Short mmCIF file of C-alpha atoms and ligand atoms in Angstrom, two decimals:
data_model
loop_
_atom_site.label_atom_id
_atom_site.label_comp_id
_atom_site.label_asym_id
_atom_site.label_seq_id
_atom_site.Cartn_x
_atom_site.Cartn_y
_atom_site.Cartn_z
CA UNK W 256 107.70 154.42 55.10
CA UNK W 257 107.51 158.29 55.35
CA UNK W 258 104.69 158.11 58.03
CA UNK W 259 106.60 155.69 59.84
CA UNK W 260 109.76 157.37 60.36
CA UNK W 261 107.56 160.77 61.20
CA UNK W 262 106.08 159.01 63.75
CA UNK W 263 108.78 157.10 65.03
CA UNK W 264 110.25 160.83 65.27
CA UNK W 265 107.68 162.34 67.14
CA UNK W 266 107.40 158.94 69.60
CA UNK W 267 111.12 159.30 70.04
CA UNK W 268 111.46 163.19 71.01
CA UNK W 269 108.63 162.31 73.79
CA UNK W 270 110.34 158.86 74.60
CA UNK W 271 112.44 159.15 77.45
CA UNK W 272 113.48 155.52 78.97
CA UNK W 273 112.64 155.45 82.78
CA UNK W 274 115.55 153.79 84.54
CA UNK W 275 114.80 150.40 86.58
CA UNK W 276 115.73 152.35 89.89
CA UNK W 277 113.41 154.61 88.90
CA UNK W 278 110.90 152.40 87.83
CA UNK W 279 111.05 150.34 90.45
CA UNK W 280 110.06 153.09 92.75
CA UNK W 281 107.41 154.42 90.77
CA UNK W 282 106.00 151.15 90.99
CA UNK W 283 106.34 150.59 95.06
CA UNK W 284 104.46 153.99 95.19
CA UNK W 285 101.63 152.97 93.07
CA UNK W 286 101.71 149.45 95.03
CA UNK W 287 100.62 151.77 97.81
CA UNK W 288 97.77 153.19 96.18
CA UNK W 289 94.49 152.63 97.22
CA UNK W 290 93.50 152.79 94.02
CA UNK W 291 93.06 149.33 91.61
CA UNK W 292 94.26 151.25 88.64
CA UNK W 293 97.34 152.31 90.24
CA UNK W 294 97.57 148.78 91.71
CA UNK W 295 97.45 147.80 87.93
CA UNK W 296 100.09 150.44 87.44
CA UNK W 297 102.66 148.51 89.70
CA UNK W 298 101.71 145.03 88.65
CA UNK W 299 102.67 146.35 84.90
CA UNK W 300 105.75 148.26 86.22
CA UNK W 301 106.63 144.68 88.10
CA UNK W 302 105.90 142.92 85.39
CA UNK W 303 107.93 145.27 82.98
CA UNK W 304 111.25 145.20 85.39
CA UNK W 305 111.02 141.43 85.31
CA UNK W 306 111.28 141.57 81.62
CA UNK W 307 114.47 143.65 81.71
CA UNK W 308 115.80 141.91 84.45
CA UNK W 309 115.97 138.52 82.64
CA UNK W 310 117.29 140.29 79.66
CA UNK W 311 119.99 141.64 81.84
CA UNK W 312 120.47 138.73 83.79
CA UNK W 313 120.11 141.25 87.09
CA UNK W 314 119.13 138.71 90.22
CA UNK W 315 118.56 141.81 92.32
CA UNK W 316 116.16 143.19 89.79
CA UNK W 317 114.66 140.27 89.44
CA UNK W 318 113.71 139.39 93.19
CA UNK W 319 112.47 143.00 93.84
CA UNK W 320 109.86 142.64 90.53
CA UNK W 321 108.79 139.24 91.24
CA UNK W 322 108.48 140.24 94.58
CA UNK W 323 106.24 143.30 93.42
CA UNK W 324 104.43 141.19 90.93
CA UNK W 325 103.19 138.77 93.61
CA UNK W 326 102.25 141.75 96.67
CA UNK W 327 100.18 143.55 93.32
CA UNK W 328 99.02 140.66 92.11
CA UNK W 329 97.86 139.79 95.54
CA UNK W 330 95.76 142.72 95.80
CA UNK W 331 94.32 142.66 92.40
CA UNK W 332 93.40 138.69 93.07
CA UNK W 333 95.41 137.73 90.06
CA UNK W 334 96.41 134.37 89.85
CA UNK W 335 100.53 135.15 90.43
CA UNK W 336 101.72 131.97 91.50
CA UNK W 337 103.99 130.72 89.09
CA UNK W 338 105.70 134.02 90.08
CA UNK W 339 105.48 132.90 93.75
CA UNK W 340 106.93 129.94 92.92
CA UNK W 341 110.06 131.30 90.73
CA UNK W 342 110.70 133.93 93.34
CA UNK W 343 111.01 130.75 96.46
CA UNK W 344 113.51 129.16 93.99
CA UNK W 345 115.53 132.06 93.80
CA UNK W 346 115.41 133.28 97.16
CA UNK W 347 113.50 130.61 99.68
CA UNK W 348 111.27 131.74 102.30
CA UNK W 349 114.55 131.96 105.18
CA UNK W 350 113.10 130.45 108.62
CA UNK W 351 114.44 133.56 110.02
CA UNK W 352 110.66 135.26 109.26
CA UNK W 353 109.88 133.77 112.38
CA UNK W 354 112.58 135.92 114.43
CA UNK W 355 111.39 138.77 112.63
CA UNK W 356 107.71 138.58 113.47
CA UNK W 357 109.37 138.22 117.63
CA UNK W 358 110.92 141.37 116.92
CA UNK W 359 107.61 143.51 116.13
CA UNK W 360 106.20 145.57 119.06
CA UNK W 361 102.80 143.78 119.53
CA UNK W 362 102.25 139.98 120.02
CA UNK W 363 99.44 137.96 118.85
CA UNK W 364 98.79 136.39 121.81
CA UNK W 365 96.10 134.57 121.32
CA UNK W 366 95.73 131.69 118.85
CA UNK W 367 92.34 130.20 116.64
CA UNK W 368 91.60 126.80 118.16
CA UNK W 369 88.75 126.04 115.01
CA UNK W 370 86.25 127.03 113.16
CA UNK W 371 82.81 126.14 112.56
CA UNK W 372 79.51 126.65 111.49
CA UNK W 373 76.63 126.35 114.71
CA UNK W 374 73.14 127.17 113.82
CA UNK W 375 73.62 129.36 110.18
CA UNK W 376 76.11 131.48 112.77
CA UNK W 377 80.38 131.54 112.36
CA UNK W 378 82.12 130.58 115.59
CA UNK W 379 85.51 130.90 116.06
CA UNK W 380 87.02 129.92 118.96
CA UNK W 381 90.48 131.43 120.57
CA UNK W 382 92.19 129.96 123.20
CA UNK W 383 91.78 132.57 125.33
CA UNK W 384 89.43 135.35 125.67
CA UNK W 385 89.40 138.14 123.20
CA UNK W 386 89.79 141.41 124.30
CA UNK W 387 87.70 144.63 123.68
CA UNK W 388 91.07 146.07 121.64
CA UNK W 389 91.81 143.05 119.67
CA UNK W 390 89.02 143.45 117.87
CA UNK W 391 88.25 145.65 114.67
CA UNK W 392 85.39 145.12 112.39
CA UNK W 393 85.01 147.75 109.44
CA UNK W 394 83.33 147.46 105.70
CA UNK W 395 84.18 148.76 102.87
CA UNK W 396 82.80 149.22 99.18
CA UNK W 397 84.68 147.98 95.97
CA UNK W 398 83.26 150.72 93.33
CA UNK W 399 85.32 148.40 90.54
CA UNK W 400 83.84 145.10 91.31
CA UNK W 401 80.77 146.24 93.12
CA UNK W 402 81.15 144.53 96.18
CA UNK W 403 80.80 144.74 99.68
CA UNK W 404 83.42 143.94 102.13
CA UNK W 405 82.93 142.77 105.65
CA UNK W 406 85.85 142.72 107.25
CA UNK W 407 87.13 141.46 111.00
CA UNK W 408 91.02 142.44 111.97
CA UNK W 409 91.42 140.00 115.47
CA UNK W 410 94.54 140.27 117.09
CA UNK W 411 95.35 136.55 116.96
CA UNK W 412 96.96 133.91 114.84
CA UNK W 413 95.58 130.53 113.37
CA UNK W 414 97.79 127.80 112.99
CA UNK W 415 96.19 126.40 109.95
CA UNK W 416 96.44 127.98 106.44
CA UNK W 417 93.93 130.68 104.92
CA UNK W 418 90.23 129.07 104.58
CA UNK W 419 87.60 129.88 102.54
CA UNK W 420 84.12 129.43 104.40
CA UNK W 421 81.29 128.54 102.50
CA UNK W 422 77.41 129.58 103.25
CA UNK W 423 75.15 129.04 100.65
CA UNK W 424 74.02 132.61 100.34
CA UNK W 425 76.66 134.54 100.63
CA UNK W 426 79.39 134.64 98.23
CA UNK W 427 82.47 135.27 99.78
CA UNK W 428 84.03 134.65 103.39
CA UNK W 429 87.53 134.16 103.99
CA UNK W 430 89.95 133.57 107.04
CA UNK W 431 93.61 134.11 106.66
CA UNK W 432 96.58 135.47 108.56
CA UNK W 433 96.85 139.12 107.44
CA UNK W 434 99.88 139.85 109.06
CA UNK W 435 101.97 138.10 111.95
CA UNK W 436 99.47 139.47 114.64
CA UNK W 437 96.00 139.98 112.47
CA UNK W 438 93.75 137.25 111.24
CA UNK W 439 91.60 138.93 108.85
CA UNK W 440 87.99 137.41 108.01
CA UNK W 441 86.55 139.15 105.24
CA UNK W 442 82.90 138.59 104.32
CA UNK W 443 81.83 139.52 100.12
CA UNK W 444 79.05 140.18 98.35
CA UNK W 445 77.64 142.44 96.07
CA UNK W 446 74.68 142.63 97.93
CA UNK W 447 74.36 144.46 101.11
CA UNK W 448 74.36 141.99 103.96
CA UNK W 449 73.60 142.18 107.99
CA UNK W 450 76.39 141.63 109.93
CA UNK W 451 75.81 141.17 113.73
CA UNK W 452 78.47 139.71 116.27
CA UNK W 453 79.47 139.16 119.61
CA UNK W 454 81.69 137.79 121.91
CA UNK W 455 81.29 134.81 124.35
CA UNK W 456 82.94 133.81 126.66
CA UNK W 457 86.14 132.22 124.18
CA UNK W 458 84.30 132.59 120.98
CA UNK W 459 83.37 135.38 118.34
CA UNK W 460 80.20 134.64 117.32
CA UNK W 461 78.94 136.06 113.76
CA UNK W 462 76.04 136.35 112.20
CA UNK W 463 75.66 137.06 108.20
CA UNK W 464 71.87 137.75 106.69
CA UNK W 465 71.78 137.81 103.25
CA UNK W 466 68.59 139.91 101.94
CA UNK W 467 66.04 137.43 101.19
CA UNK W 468 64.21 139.33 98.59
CA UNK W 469 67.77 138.97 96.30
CA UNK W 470 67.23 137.40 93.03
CA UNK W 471 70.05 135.13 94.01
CA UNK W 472 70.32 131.73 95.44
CA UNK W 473 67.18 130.57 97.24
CA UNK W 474 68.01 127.03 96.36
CA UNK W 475 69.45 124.43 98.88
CA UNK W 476 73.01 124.47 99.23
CA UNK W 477 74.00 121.39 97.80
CA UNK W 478 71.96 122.73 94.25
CA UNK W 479 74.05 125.84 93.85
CA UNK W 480 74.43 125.93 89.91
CA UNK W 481 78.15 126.76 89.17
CA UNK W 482 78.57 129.93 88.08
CA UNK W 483 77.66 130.74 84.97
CA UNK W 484 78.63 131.98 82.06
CA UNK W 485 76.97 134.75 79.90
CA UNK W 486 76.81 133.55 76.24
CA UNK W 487 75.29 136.61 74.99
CA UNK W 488 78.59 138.45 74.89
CA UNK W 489 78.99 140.00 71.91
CA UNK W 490 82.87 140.08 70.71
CA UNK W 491 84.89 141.81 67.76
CA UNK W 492 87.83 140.65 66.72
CA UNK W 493 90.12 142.57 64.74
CA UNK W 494 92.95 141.57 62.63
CA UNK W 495 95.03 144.21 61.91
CA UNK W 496 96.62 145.53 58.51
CA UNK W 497 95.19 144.38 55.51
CA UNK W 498 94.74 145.51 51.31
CA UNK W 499 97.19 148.04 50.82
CA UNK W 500 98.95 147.74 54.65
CA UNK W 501 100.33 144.42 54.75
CA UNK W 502 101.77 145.09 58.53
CA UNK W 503 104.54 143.74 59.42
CA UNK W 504 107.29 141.50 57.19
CA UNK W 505 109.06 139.17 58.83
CA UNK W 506 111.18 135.83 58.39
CA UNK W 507 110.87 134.79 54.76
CA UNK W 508 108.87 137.68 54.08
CA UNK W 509 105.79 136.28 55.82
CA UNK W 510 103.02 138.98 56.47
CA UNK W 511 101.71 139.90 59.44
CA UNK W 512 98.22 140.97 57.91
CA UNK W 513 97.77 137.43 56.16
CA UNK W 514 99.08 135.91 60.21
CA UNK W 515 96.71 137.93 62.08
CA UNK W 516 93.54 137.43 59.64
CA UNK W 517 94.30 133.52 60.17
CA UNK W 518 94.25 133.47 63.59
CA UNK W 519 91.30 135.81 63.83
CA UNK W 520 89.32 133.72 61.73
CA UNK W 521 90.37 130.63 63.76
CA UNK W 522 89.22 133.12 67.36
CA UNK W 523 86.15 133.53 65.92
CA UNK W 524 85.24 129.86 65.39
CA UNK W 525 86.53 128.72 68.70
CA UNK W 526 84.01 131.58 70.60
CA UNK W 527 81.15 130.82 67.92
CA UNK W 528 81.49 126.99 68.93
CA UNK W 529 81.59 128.41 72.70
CA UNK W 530 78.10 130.07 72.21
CA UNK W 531 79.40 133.88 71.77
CA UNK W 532 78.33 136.49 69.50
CA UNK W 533 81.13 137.34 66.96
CA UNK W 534 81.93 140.47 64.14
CA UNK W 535 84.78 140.65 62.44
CA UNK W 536 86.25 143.92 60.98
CA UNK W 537 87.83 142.24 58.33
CA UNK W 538 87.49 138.50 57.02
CA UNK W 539 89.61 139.49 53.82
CA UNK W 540 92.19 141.16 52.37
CA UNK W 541 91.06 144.49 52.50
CA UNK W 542 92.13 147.66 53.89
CA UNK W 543 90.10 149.54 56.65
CA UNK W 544 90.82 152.26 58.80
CA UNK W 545 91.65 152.19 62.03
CA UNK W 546 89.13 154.15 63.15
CA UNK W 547 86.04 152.59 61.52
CA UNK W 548 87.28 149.70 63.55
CA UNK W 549 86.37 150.38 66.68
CA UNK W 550 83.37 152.65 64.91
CA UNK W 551 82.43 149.03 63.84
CA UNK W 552 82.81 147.55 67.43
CA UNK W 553 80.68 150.29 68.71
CA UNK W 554 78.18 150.25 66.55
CA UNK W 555 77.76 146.28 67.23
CA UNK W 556 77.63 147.25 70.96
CA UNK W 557 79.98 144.98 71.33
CA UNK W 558 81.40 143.55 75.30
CA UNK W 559 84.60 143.42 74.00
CA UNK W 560 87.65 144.49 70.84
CA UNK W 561 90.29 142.62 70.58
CA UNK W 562 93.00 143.50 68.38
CA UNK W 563 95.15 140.70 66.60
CA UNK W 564 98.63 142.48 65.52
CA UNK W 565 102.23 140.64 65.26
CA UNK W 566 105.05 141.80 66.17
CA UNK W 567 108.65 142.84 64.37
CA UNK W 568 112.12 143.97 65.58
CA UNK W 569 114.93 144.96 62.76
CA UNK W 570 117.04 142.25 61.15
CA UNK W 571 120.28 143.21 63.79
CA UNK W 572 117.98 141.38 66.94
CA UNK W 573 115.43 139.39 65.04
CA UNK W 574 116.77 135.84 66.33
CA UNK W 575 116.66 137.47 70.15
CA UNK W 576 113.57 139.18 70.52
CA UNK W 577 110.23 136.96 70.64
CA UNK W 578 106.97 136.27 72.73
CA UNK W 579 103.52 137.24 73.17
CA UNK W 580 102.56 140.85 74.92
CA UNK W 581 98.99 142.27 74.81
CA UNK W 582 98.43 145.95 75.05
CA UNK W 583 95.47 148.11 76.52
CA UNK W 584 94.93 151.39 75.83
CA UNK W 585 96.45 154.13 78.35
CA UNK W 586 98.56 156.90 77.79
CA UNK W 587 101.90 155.10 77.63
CA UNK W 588 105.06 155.50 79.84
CA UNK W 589 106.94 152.99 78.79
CA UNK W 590 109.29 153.14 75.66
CA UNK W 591 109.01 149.71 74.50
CA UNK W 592 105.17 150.31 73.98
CA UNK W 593 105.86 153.59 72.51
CA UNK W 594 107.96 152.13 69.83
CA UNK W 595 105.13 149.07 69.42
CA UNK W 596 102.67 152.06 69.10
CA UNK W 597 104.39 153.53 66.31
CA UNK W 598 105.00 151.04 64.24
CA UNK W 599 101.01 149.42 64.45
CA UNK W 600 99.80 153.49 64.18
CA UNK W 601 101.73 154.25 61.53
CA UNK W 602 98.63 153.20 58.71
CA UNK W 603 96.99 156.13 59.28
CA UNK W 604 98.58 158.39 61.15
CA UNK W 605 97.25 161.66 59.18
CA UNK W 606 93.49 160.99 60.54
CA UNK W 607 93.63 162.83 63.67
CA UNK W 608 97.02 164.79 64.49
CA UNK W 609 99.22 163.59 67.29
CA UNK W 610 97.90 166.57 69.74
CA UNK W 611 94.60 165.67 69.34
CA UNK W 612 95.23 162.08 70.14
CA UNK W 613 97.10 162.81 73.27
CA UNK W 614 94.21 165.19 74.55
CA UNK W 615 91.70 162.57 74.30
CA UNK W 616 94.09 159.87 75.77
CA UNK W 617 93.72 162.09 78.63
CA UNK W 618 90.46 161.67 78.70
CA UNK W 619 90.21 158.05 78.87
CA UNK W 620 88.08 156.60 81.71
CA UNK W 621 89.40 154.78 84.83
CA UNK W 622 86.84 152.12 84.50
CA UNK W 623 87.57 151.32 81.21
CA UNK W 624 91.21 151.12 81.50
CA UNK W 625 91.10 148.61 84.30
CA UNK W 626 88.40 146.50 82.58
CA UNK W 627 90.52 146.50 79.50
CA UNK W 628 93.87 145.86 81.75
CA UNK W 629 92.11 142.47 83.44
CA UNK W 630 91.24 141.49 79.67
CA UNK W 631 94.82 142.16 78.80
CA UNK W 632 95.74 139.52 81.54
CA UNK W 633 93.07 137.08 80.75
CA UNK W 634 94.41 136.97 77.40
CA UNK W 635 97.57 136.85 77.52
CA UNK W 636 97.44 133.87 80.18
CA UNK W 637 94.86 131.92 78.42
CA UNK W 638 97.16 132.10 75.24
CA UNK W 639 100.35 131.23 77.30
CA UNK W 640 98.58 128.81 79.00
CA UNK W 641 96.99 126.87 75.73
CA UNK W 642 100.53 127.47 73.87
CA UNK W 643 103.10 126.01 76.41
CA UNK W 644 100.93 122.90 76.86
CA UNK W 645 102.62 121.83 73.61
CA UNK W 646 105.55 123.86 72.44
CA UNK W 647 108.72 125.39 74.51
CA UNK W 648 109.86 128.25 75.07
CA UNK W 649 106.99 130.37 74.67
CA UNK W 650 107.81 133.76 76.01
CA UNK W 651 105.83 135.82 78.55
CA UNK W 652 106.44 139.39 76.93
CA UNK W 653 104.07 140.61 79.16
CA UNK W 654 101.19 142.93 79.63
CA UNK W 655 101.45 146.70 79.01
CA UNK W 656 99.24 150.07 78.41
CA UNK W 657 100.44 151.85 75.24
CA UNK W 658 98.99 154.63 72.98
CA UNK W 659 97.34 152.23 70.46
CA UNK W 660 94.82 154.50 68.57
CA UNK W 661 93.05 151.59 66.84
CA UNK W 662 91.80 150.86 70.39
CA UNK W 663 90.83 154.72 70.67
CA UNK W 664 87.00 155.28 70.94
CA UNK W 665 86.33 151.64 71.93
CA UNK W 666 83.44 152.22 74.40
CA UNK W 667 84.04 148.64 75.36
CA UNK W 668 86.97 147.18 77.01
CA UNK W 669 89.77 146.91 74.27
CA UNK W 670 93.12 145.50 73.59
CA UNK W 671 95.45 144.55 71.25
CA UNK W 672 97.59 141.30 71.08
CA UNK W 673 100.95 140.81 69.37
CA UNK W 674 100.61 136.80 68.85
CA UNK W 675 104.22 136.89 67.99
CA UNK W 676 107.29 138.39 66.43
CA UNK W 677 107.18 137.26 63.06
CA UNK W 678 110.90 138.57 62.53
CA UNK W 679 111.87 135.53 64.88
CA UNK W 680 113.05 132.46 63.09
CA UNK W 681 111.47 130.28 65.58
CA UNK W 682 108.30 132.34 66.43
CA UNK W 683 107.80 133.27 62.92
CA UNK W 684 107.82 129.54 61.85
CA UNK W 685 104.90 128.81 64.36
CA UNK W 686 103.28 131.74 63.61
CA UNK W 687 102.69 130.53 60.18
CA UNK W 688 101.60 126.69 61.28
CA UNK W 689 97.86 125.70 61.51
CA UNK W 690 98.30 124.07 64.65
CA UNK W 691 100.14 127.13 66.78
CA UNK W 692 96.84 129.29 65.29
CA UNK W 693 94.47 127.21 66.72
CA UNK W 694 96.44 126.62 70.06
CA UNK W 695 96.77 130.37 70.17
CA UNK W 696 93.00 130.93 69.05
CA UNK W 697 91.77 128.29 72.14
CA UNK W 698 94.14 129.83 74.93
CA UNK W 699 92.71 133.60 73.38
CA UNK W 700 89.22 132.00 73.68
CA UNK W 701 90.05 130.47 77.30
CA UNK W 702 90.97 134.19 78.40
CA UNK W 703 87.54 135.73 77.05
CA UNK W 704 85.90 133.18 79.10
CA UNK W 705 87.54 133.84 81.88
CA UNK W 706 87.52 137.48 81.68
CA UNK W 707 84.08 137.06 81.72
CA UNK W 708 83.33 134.67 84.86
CA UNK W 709 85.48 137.34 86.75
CA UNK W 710 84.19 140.29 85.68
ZN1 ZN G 936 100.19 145.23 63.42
#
């Protein structure tokens, strides 16, 4: 109890709550970025200010996140469009876009009559003749997901929506409208490819050669095997607490560390019947520290750590406050996390001193954070996903960095998911059912999958 309020002391002299004007601004200038992680920076602020905003029942607030949630999400290729849906409900689409576009300096003038495929080469074909200046081809090189973009600004529009163009070698090519006047064509792969093109007469004509010599795909086209998935993953799940540190107590005194070790138990058997590799840290009631946790991950090599925690709020706002969040390690700015931090630190605080914990926050790396950020994500959609098949009002608490030293030293990506508040009436009564674990425990297991088919 001591160690808690200690820590909850030093969390709060550091804690200062950013205002939604100002986060909302931090989190256009990190839309901005160039870089992913900072891209992941706004889709969390988003994310973050649509939380609040529903809690304060602030329209305003909550166009401007769900609009910021949907441009980040965009860019980061996450799937955002039940938030693209909500946000046309609120405020539709007004025709008036189209007056807007007439008002911009240049005109697309020109318009994409079709598309098609002519001897292994793309043809598009404009309506009239493109010229010299409405044409921009650059590339560019994903260091994150290792890929290499081909990409083809034309100064035209297409009437039809984006397309994704399929050649059996090459694993990306898209056509969409950009913006009003640019129809971008983007070209992927993680292998370098030859592009060559020219222009006749009405047409852009490009060529794509994909190395031969790559170990990928020298089988027809209609015998591409679907992508596939990796088995050899090896995973460690964690349930937090245990022995001595029961965790959190909740709604008629249930315990978090008997929750979490349930539903851990139940992860493991869902990925074990999925063909994964899986270590627990603990598959009783015992206590371990939270160091030798991810000491244990480590020295398992393991692909991933995830974390099983649930979560508590005083008696005052116990029947308000519920849902699922998942947390990846990053040195934290927001409050809420710092306050989630404290309370799931607080077992053994006394192992390394708070100083020495913030240093090495700072020396996190990049790659890991955003590899641990897309888990976060997986996660916490697969488990919404699996969980609102069957029960209502399942709450999106969202996805958030905080200072979460039992994820410290994980050399894999890490994260740590509060399956619940266990303080809520509701929640707390799931929480405890067979059936929520093992809808929770599938939608947790969809995630990993899916984390690992994108990644
Ligand atoms: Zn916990």
């Amino acid at each position: 109890m001591f160690r808690l309020f200690v820590t909850l002391l030093v969390f709060t002299l550091s804690l200062h709550a950013i205002g939604d004007k100002e986060l909302l601004s931090r989190a256009h200038s990190f839309l901005k970025s160039k870089s992913k992680t900072n891209q992941f920076r706004a889709y969390n602020d988003y994310k973050n200010l649509y939380l609040r905003a529903l809690m304060s029942e602030d329209k305003t607030l909550r166009v401007s996140s769900l609009k910021g949630i949907v441009r980040s999400g965009v860019k980061l290729h996450i799937d955002v469009t039940q938030y693209s849906t909500e946000l046309n409900k609120i405020e539709p689409t007004p025709p008036k876009i189209v007056k807007k576009s007439k008002n911009l300096k240049i005109k697309s003038t020109h318009k994409l009559k079709s598309v098609r495929w002519n001897d292994g080469k793309l043809v598009l074909l404009f309506d009239k003749k493109l010229r010299n200046n409405q044409l921009n081809y650059f590339t560019s090189y994903d260091k994150n997901t290792k890929k290499n973009k081909y990409i083809f600004d034309i100064h035209a529009s297409m009437l039809t929506r984006s397309q994704n163009l399929r050649k059996d070698d090459v694993e990306r090519i898209k056509l969409a409208q950009f913006n009003p006047n640019t129809l971008r064509l983007v070209i992927q792969d993680s292998a370098k490819l030859k592009i060559s093109f020219k222009k006749d007469n009405l047409s852009l004509i490009v060529k794509i050669t994909a190395p031969k010599s790559s170990l990928k795909r020298s089988v027809a086209p209609e015998n591409i095997p679907p992508q596939r998935l990796d088995r050899n993953k090896v995973i460690v799940i964690d349930a937090g607490h245990g022995g001595k540190d029961p965790g959190a107590v909740g709604y008629k005194k249930y315990r978090e560390k008997v929750i979490v070790l349930s539903i851990a138990q139940r992860l493991k058997k869902v990925l074990v019947a999925r063909g994964f590799k899986v270590f627990m840290t603990r598959d009783s009631d015992k206590f371990i520290k939270l160091s030798n946790r991810t000491k244990f991950a480590n020295r398992k090599n393991a692909d991933l750590f995830i974390s099983i925690h649930a979560n508590a709020v005083g008696k005052k706002i116990a029947k308000q406050v519920h849902g699922i969040e998942c947390f990846f390690l990053a040195k934290s700015r927001s409050a809420r996390a710092k306050i989630v931090a404290a309370k799931e630190n607080s077992s053994d605080l006394s192992e390394m001193d708070i100083y020495g914990k913030q240093s090495f926050l700072n020396t996190l790396n990049s790659h890991n954070i955003v590899a641990s950020n897309k888990l976060a994500i997986d996660l916490q959609r697969g488990a919404l996903a699996s969980l609102c098949k069957t029960y209502s009002k399942v709450k999106d608490a969202g996805v958030r960095e905080g200072p979460f030293w039992v994820l410290v030293g994980a050399q894999m990506p890490a994260v740590l998911v509060e399956v619940g508040f266990i303080t809520h009436p509701r929640e707390a009564t799931r929480l405890v059912s067979l059936k929520y674990q093992n809808k929770m425990a599938q939608g947790l297991a969809n995630g990993v999958e899916r984390y690992f088919l994108n990644n």
